Coordinates of C-alpha atoms (C1' of nucleotides) in Angstrom, one line a residue:
Chain A
X1 CA 77.3 111.1 95.8
X2 CA 74.6 109.1 93.9
X3 CA 74.5 105.3 94.6
X4 CA 74.7 103.2 91.5
X5 CA 71.5 100.8 91.0
X6 CA 72.7 97.6 92.4
X7 CA 73.8 99.3 95.5
X8 CA 70.6 100.9 96.1
X9 CA 69.5 97.3 97.8
X10 CA 71.0 96.6 101.0
X11 CA 73.7 93.9 100.4
X12 CA 75.2 91.4 102.8
X13 CA 79.0 91.5 102.6
X14 CA 81.4 89.3 104.2
X15 CA 84.9 90.3 104.9
X16 CA 86.7 87.2 105.5
X17 CA 90.2 87.6 107.0
X18 CA 92.7 84.9 107.9
X19 CA 94.3 84.7 111.2
X20 CA 98.0 85.3 111.5
X21 CA 98.1 83.8 108.0
X22 CA 101.9 83.6 107.1
X23 CA 102.3 82.1 110.7
X24 CA 99.5 79.7 110.5
X25 CA 100.7 78.3 107.2
X26 CA 104.4 77.9 108.6
X27 CA 102.8 76.1 111.4
X28 CA 101.4 73.5 109.2
X29 CA 104.7 72.9 107.7
X30 CA 106.2 72.8 111.1
X31 CA 103.8 71.9 114.0
X32 CA 106.6 72.3 116.5
X33 CA 106.2 76.0 116.0
X34 CA 102.8 75.9 117.4
X35 CA 101.6 78.3 120.3
X36 CA 105.2 79.6 120.2
X37 CA 106.1 83.0 119.7
X38 CA 106.9 83.0 115.8
X39 CA 108.1 85.8 113.6
X40 CA 107.8 85.2 109.9
X41 CA 110.0 87.8 107.5
X42 CA 113.6 87.0 108.0
X43 CA 116.3 86.3 110.8
X44 CA 116.8 88.4 114.0
X45 CA 120.1 90.1 112.6
X46 CA 118.8 90.9 108.9
X47 CA 117.8 94.1 107.6
X48 CA 114.2 93.8 107.0
X49 CA 110.9 93.9 108.9
X50 CA 108.3 91.3 110.4
X51 CA 106.0 90.0 107.9
X52 CA 103.8 88.4 110.4
X53 CA 103.8 87.5 114.3
X54 CA 102.4 84.9 116.0
X55 CA 99.7 85.9 118.8
X56 CA 102.4 84.5 121.3
X57 CA 104.9 87.2 119.8
X58 CA 102.5 90.0 119.8
X59 CA 102.0 89.6 123.5
X60 CA 105.6 91.1 123.6
X61 CA 104.8 93.7 121.4
X62 CA 106.0 92.7 118.2
X63 CA 103.9 93.5 115.2
X64 CA 104.0 93.4 111.6
X65 CA 106.1 96.2 109.8
X66 CA 108.4 96.2 112.5
X67 CA 112.1 95.9 112.0
X68 CA 113.5 92.5 112.8
X69 CA 116.0 93.7 115.1
X70 CA 113.6 95.2 117.1
X71 CA 111.3 92.2 117.4
X72 CA 114.4 90.5 118.4
X73 CA 114.9 92.7 121.3
X74 CA 111.3 92.9 122.3
X75 CA 111.0 89.0 122.2
X76 CA 114.6 87.3 122.6
X77 CA 112.9 84.0 122.6
X78 CA 111.0 84.2 119.5
X79 CA 111.5 81.6 116.5
X80 CA 112.6 83.6 113.4
X81 CA 111.5 82.1 109.9
X82 CA 112.0 83.0 106.5
X83 CA 108.9 83.9 104.5
X84 CA 107.9 81.2 101.6
X85 CA 105.7 83.3 99.3
X86 CA 104.9 79.8 97.3
X87 CA 103.4 78.6 100.2
X88 CA 101.4 81.6 100.9
X89 CA 100.2 81.7 97.4
X90 CA 99.1 77.9 97.2
X91 CA 97.3 78.1 100.6
X92 CA 95.8 81.7 99.3
X93 CA 94.3 79.7 96.4
X94 CA 92.8 76.8 98.7
X95 CA 91.1 79.7 100.7
X96 CA 89.6 81.0 97.2
X97 CA 88.4 77.7 96.5
X98 CA 86.4 77.5 99.7
X99 CA 85.0 80.9 99.5
X100 CA 83.8 80.1 95.7
X101 CA 81.4 77.5 97.4
X102 CA 79.5 80.1 99.2
X103 CA 79.3 82.7 96.7
X104 CA 79.8 83.5 93.0
X105 CA 80.9 87.2 94.1
X106 CA 84.3 86.8 95.7
X107 CA 87.2 89.2 95.6
X108 CA 90.4 88.2 96.7
X109 CA 91.4 91.7 98.4
X110 CA 95.2 90.6 99.3
X111 CA 96.8 87.2 99.7
X112 CA 95.0 86.5 103.1
X113 CA 91.5 88.4 103.0
X114 CA 88.7 88.6 100.8
X115 CA 85.1 90.0 100.2
X116 CA 82.1 88.0 99.5
X117 CA 78.6 89.6 98.5
X118 CA 76.2 87.0 100.1
X119 CA 73.2 89.0 99.0
X120 CA 70.4 86.8 97.8
X121 CA 72.3 83.4 98.9
X122 CA 69.8 82.9 102.0
X123 CA 67.9 80.1 100.3
X124 CA 71.1 78.3 99.8
X125 CA 73.2 79.1 102.8
X126 CA 70.6 80.4 105.5
X127 CA 70.9 83.8 107.3
X128 CA 74.1 85.7 107.4
X129 CA 75.4 84.2 111.0
X130 CA 74.5 80.7 109.8
X131 CA 76.5 81.0 106.6
X132 CA 79.2 82.5 108.0
X133 CA 79.6 79.9 110.9
X134 CA 79.4 77.4 108.3
X135 CA 82.1 78.8 106.0
X136 CA 84.3 79.3 109.4
X137 CA 84.1 75.7 110.0
X138 CA 84.7 74.8 106.2
X139 CA 87.7 76.9 106.2
X140 CA 89.2 75.2 109.3
X141 CA 88.5 71.5 107.6
X142 CA 89.6 72.3 104.3
X143 CA 92.6 74.4 104.5
X144 CA 93.4 73.8 108.6
X145 CA 93.4 77.5 108.9
X146 CA 91.6 80.0 111.0
X147 CA 89.8 83.1 109.8
X148 CA 87.7 85.8 111.3
X149 CA 84.5 86.9 109.2
X150 CA 82.8 90.4 109.7
X151 CA 79.5 91.0 108.2
X152 CA 77.9 93.9 107.2
X153 CA 75.8 96.0 104.7
X154 CA 79.0 97.7 103.4
X155 CA 82.3 96.7 102.4
X156 CA 83.5 99.0 105.1
X157 CA 81.5 97.8 107.7
X158 CA 82.6 94.1 107.0
X159 CA 86.1 95.0 106.9
X160 CA 86.1 96.9 110.5
X161 CA 84.0 94.2 111.9
X162 CA 86.1 91.3 110.8
X163 CA 89.0 93.0 112.5
X164 CA 86.8 93.5 115.9
X165 CA 86.0 89.7 115.5
X166 CA 89.7 88.5 115.8
X167 CA 91.0 86.1 116.5
X168 CA 89.1 83.3 115.2
X169 CA 85.7 85.0 115.4
X170 CA 82.4 86.0 113.6
X171 CA 80.8 89.2 114.1
X172 CA 77.4 90.5 112.4
X173 CA 76.6 94.3 112.3
X174 CA 73.1 94.5 111.9
X175 CA 71.8 96.8 109.3
X176 CA 71.0 100.0 111.2
X177 CA 73.4 99.6 113.8
X178 CA 76.5 100.7 111.7
X179 CA 77.2 104.2 113.4
X180 CA 76.7 102.7 116.9
X181 CA 79.1 100.0 116.3
X182 CA 81.7 102.3 114.8
X183 CA 81.4 105.5 117.1
X184 CA 83.5 104.0 120.1
X185 CA 86.2 102.8 117.8
X186 CA 89.7 104.8 117.2
X187 CA 89.7 106.7 113.9
X188 CA 92.7 104.5 112.8
X189 CA 90.3 101.8 112.5
X190 CA 88.7 103.3 109.6
X191 CA 90.6 101.7 106.4
X192 CA 92.4 104.4 104.6
X193 CA 93.1 106.4 108.2
X194 CA 96.9 106.1 108.5
X195 CA 99.2 107.5 111.0
X196 CA 99.4 111.0 109.2
X197 CA 95.9 111.3 108.9
X198 CA 95.5 110.1 112.5
X199 CA 97.8 112.6 113.9
X200 CA 95.8 115.7 111.8
X201 CA 92.6 114.2 113.3
X202 CA 93.8 114.1 116.8
X203 CA 95.0 117.7 116.3
X204 CA 91.5 118.9 115.7
X205 CA 90.6 116.6 119.0
X206 CA 89.1 113.9 116.9
X207 CA 90.1 110.4 118.4
X208 CA 87.0 108.2 118.1
X209 CA 85.1 107.8 114.8
X210 CA 81.9 109.0 116.5
X211 CA 83.9 112.6 116.9
X212 CA 83.8 113.0 113.3
X213 CA 80.3 114.0 113.6
X214 CA 81.4 117.2 115.2
X215 CA 83.0 118.5 112.0
X216 CA 80.7 119.3 109.1
X217 CA 81.5 118.0 105.7
X218 CA 82.7 121.2 104.0
X219 CA 85.3 121.6 106.8
X220 CA 86.5 117.9 106.3
X221 CA 86.6 118.3 102.6
X222 CA 88.6 121.7 102.7
X223 CA 91.0 120.1 105.1
X224 CA 91.5 116.5 103.6
X225 CA 90.2 117.2 100.1
X226 CA 88.2 114.2 98.4
X227 CA 89.2 111.9 101.1
X228 CA 88.1 114.2 104.0
X229 CA 84.7 114.2 102.4
X230 CA 84.3 110.5 102.1
X231 CA 85.5 110.3 105.7
X232 CA 81.9 111.4 107.0
X233 CA 80.0 108.8 105.3
X234 CA 82.4 106.1 106.4
X235 CA 81.8 107.2 110.1
X236 CA 78.1 106.1 109.1
X237 CA 79.5 102.7 107.6
X238 CA 78.8 104.0 104.2
X239 CA 81.5 102.7 101.2
X240 CA 81.2 106.6 100.0
X241 CA 83.1 106.4 96.8
X242 CA 85.9 105.1 95.1
X243 CA 86.9 101.4 95.0
X244 CA 84.8 100.4 98.2
X245 CA 81.9 101.4 96.2
X246 CA 82.8 98.8 93.4
X247 CA 80.9 95.8 92.9
X248 CA 82.2 92.7 94.5
X249 CA 84.0 90.6 92.2
X250 CA 84.4 92.9 89.4
X251 CA 87.6 91.7 88.0
X252 CA 90.3 94.6 88.3
X253 CA 93.4 93.9 86.2
X254 CA 96.7 94.9 87.4
X255 CA 97.9 98.2 86.9
X256 CA 101.4 97.9 87.6
X257 CA 104.2 95.2 88.0
X258 CA 107.4 96.0 90.1
X259 CA 110.5 94.4 91.9
X260 CA 112.8 96.1 94.3
X261 CA 115.8 94.8 96.1
X262 CA 117.5 96.3 99.2
X263 CA 121.1 95.2 99.7
X264 CA 122.2 93.6 102.7
X265 CA 125.2 96.5 102.6
X266 CA 124.8 99.5 100.9
X267 CA 127.0 99.5 97.7
X268 CA 128.3 102.2 95.4
X269 CA 130.0 99.6 92.8
X270 CA 128.4 100.4 89.7
X271 CA 128.5 97.1 88.2
X272 CA 127.1 95.3 90.8
X273 CA 124.1 98.0 90.8
X274 CA 123.6 97.3 87.2
X275 CA 123.7 93.7 87.5
X276 CA 120.9 94.1 90.0
X277 CA 118.8 96.3 87.3
X278 CA 119.4 93.4 85.1
X279 CA 117.7 91.1 87.2
X280 CA 114.9 93.3 88.3
X281 CA 114.4 94.0 84.5
X282 CA 114.4 90.3 83.8
X283 CA 111.7 89.7 86.5
X284 CA 109.4 92.5 85.6
X285 CA 109.7 91.3 82.0
X286 CA 108.8 87.8 82.7
X287 CA 105.7 88.7 84.6
X288 CA 104.7 91.1 82.0
X289 CA 105.0 88.2 79.6
X290 CA 103.1 85.8 82.2
X291 CA 100.3 88.2 82.3
X292 CA 100.4 89.4 78.7
X293 CA 100.9 93.0 79.5
X294 CA 102.8 95.5 77.6
X295 CA 103.9 98.5 79.5
X296 CA 104.6 101.8 78.3
X297 CA 106.0 103.5 81.5
X298 CA 109.1 102.2 83.2
X299 CA 110.4 103.6 86.1
X300 CA 113.4 103.5 88.2
X301 CA 113.7 103.6 92.2
X302 CA 116.6 104.7 94.0
X303 CA 117.2 104.7 97.7
X304 CA 120.5 105.8 99.3
X305 CA 122.2 105.1 102.3
X306 CA 120.3 107.9 104.1
X307 CA 116.9 106.6 102.9
X308 CA 116.5 109.5 100.5
X309 CA 114.3 107.8 98.0
X310 CA 113.7 109.2 94.4
X311 CA 111.8 107.8 91.3
X312 CA 112.3 108.5 87.7
X313 CA 110.1 107.5 85.0
X314 CA 110.1 107.2 81.0
X315 CA 107.2 106.8 79.0
X316 CA 107.9 104.6 75.6
X317 CA 106.6 105.5 72.4
X318 CA 105.5 101.8 72.0
X319 CA 105.0 99.6 75.0
X320 CA 107.0 96.4 75.8
X321 CA 107.2 93.2 77.7
X322 CA 111.0 92.8 76.8
X323 CA 113.6 92.3 79.5
X324 CA 116.3 94.1 77.1
X325 CA 114.2 97.2 76.5
X326 CA 113.4 97.4 80.3
X327 CA 116.8 97.3 81.1
X328 CA 117.8 99.9 78.5
X329 CA 115.2 102.3 79.9
X330 CA 116.1 101.7 83.6
X331 CA 119.7 102.0 82.9
X332 CA 119.7 105.2 81.2
X333 CA 117.6 106.6 84.2
X334 CA 120.0 105.1 86.6
X335 CA 123.1 106.7 84.6
X336 CA 121.4 110.1 84.6
X337 CA 120.3 110.2 88.2
X338 CA 122.6 108.2 90.5
X339 CA 125.0 110.5 92.2
X340 CA 128.1 108.6 91.3
X341 CA 129.8 106.9 94.5
X342 CA 127.1 107.7 96.7
X343 CA 126.0 104.2 98.5
X344 CA 123.0 103.0 97.4
X345 CA 120.6 101.1 99.7
X346 CA 117.6 99.9 97.4
X347 CA 116.9 99.3 93.6
X348 CA 113.6 98.8 92.0
X349 CA 112.0 98.5 88.5
X350 CA 108.4 99.4 87.9
X351 CA 106.3 98.9 84.9
X352 CA 103.1 100.6 84.3
X353 CA 100.4 102.1 81.8
X354 CA 99.6 98.5 80.5
X355 CA 98.2 97.7 77.3
X356 CA 97.2 94.3 76.3
X357 CA 98.7 94.4 72.7
X358 CA 101.7 96.4 71.7
X359 CA 101.3 99.4 69.1
X360 CA 101.6 98.4 65.3
X361 CA 105.4 98.7 64.8
X362 CA 107.1 98.7 61.4
X363 CA 108.1 95.3 60.2
X364 CA 111.8 95.3 60.7
X365 CA 111.5 96.3 64.3
X366 CA 108.8 93.5 64.3
X367 CA 111.3 90.8 63.4
X368 CA 114.0 92.0 65.8
X369 CA 111.3 92.0 68.6
X370 CA 109.9 88.8 67.5
X371 CA 113.5 87.0 67.7
X372 CA 113.7 88.4 71.5
X373 CA 110.3 87.1 72.3
X374 CA 111.3 83.7 71.0
X375 CA 114.5 83.8 73.1
X376 CA 112.7 85.1 76.1
X377 CA 110.1 82.4 75.9
X378 CA 112.6 79.7 75.9
X379 CA 114.6 81.5 78.9
X380 CA 111.1 81.6 80.8
X381 CA 111.0 77.8 80.1
X382 CA 114.3 77.1 81.3
X383 CA 113.6 79.0 84.5
X384 CA 110.6 77.0 85.2
X385 CA 112.7 74.1 85.0
X386 CA 115.9 75.1 86.7
X387 CA 115.1 78.2 88.8
X388 CA 115.4 81.9 88.5
X389 CA 119.1 82.4 88.1
X390 CA 119.5 79.7 85.6
X391 CA 119.2 82.0 82.5
X392 CA 120.3 85.5 82.1
X393 CA 120.1 87.6 78.8
X394 CA 123.0 86.4 76.6
X395 CA 124.2 89.6 74.8
X396 CA 123.9 93.3 75.2
X397 CA 123.9 93.0 79.4
X398 CA 126.9 90.8 79.6
X399 CA 128.9 92.4 82.6
X400 CA 126.2 92.2 85.3
X401 CA 124.8 88.7 84.8
X402 CA 128.0 87.1 84.8
X403 CA 129.0 88.5 87.8
X404 CA 125.8 87.6 89.6
X405 CA 126.3 83.9 88.8
X406 CA 129.6 83.8 90.1
X407 CA 128.3 85.3 93.4
X408 CA 126.0 82.5 93.6
X409 CA 127.3 79.3 92.5
X410 CA 124.6 77.4 94.3
X411 CA 121.9 78.4 92.2
X412 CA 123.1 77.1 89.0
X413 CA 121.3 74.3 87.1
X414 CA 121.6 71.2 88.8
X415 CA 122.7 72.4 92.3
X416 CA 119.9 74.6 92.9
X417 CA 116.7 73.7 95.1
X418 CA 113.3 75.1 94.4
X419 CA 113.2 78.8 95.3
X420 CA 111.2 80.5 98.0
X421 CA 111.1 84.0 97.1
Chain B
dT1 C1' 114.3 100.4 116.7
dC2 C1' 117.0 102.0 112.0
dT3 C1' 113.4 101.1 108.7
dG4 C1' 111.0 94.8 103.1
dG5 C1' 108.4 94.1 99.0
dG6 C1' 104.4 94.1 96.4
dG7 C1' 100.6 96.9 95.5
dT8 C1' 96.8 101.0 94.9
dC9 C1' 95.0 105.8 94.9
dC10 C1' 95.6 110.6 95.1
dT11 C1' 97.7 115.3 94.3
dA12 C1' 100.2 118.8 92.3
dG13 C1' 102.7 120.9 88.6
dG14 C1' 104.1 121.5 83.8
dA15 C1' 103.7 120.5 78.7
dC16 C1' 101.0 120.9 75.0
dC17 C1' 96.5 121.3 72.5
dC18 C1' 92.3 123.7 71.3
Chain C
dT1 C1' 98.2 142.7 73.7
dC2 C1' 100.4 140.9 79.5
dT3 C1' 96.5 137.0 79.2
dG4 C1' 91.1 132.5 79.5
dG5 C1' 90.1 127.9 80.5
dG6 C1' 89.5 123.0 80.1
dG7 C1' 91.4 118.7 79.0
dT8 C1' 94.8 115.2 78.8
dC9 C1' 99.3 113.3 79.3
dC10 C1' 103.3 112.7 82.0
dT11 C1' 106.3 113.1 86.0
dA12 C1' 107.2 112.8 91.1
dG13 C1' 106.0 112.1 95.5
dG14 C1' 103.5 110.3 99.4
dA15 C1' 99.8 107.9 102.1
dC16 C1' 98.2 103.7 102.8
dC17 C1' 97.4 98.5 102.9
dC18 C1' 98.9 93.7 103.4

DNA sequence: TCTGGGGTCCTAGGACCC
DNA sequence: TCTGGGGTCCTAGGACCC
């Protein structure tokens, strides 16, 4: 691995991670939740998983990604709260704003965490720990939220140390001390080492990060490929290639847009299934138009009752951002691949291979497409005013849409309230 | 315990081309 | 004649993250 020029200098990277973000935002809306066991993600008897748990709930063993029903058994007194993505996005922007005051190089890594390159900000903000404490305080006063901050010479060390600093703490790993800091931690603490990799490593007698030094690099790369090779460097705290090595704040455009839906009860009703595909296609198309992307590849995701999951993709000759074209493709894939009569648990629509402009198309096609674009722009506008379910594709996809409206009369214009999700 | 929804990246095989 | 090698695109699946 050859370091890129700007990485030849030691960097000061902050990883800022919001504490129990979704729960904390809900507490700001409803202070009576404070200090109580709270589970965000849905109701106790719903099909779904925990998005976030308060520290009081975590004491009962509740953690994110756990089925809601399991959480309810572990912690019967927990308060279950539906998620509010709009609220989280709003607070995420506030967080972003606070961070922007501390460094021009800010990169939101997800809705509730960010990397800052603080190299060269000492004259403005002082040494790393001082700057971090200011940031920590400023975050609290400006957003009302707690965060934890990890400081290191690499993204990896910053990320791992923010985890160790939780909750509500700051931790600075002094350059040169990386390997010592990481050695006693479980291998699972290394970002990218999940359940599967952990099991493989345990089978080799490797439980702690420090144990990794017992294997030589050729063995790691033989067993685990490219990623295995990077692992040795990570044990020493190096960013070691890939995304981790990239400059903080280098703008990365989205690579895909998708929506999926899990039914509360599995269904084998073809018209209901196709109605869902209409809705998902509309959601994907809308986001493509918002972000001004055109997608060449459209993918269907289909999960059966027994959880077996398949994906089927089709790549178009010319890219699209039109609901109708997305739906046409996804319906064809669905009809070709659905085992008729077998109950379906989940459907998904996924768009990728983006271009910012569609290929040149012939004039006749162009006119037809332009009319669709105009119609969809009008529909997007109506949805902004009246909510997602107020408008559906007028023709071509009739069956599904009517059915959906009737299923959910409360969401018709005039009656609906602002959507949460 | 019965498993969401939104993403990213990697691997591997086949088609196709030179 | 029984056989290459590299490059790119596409598809399917899976690990992982929040």
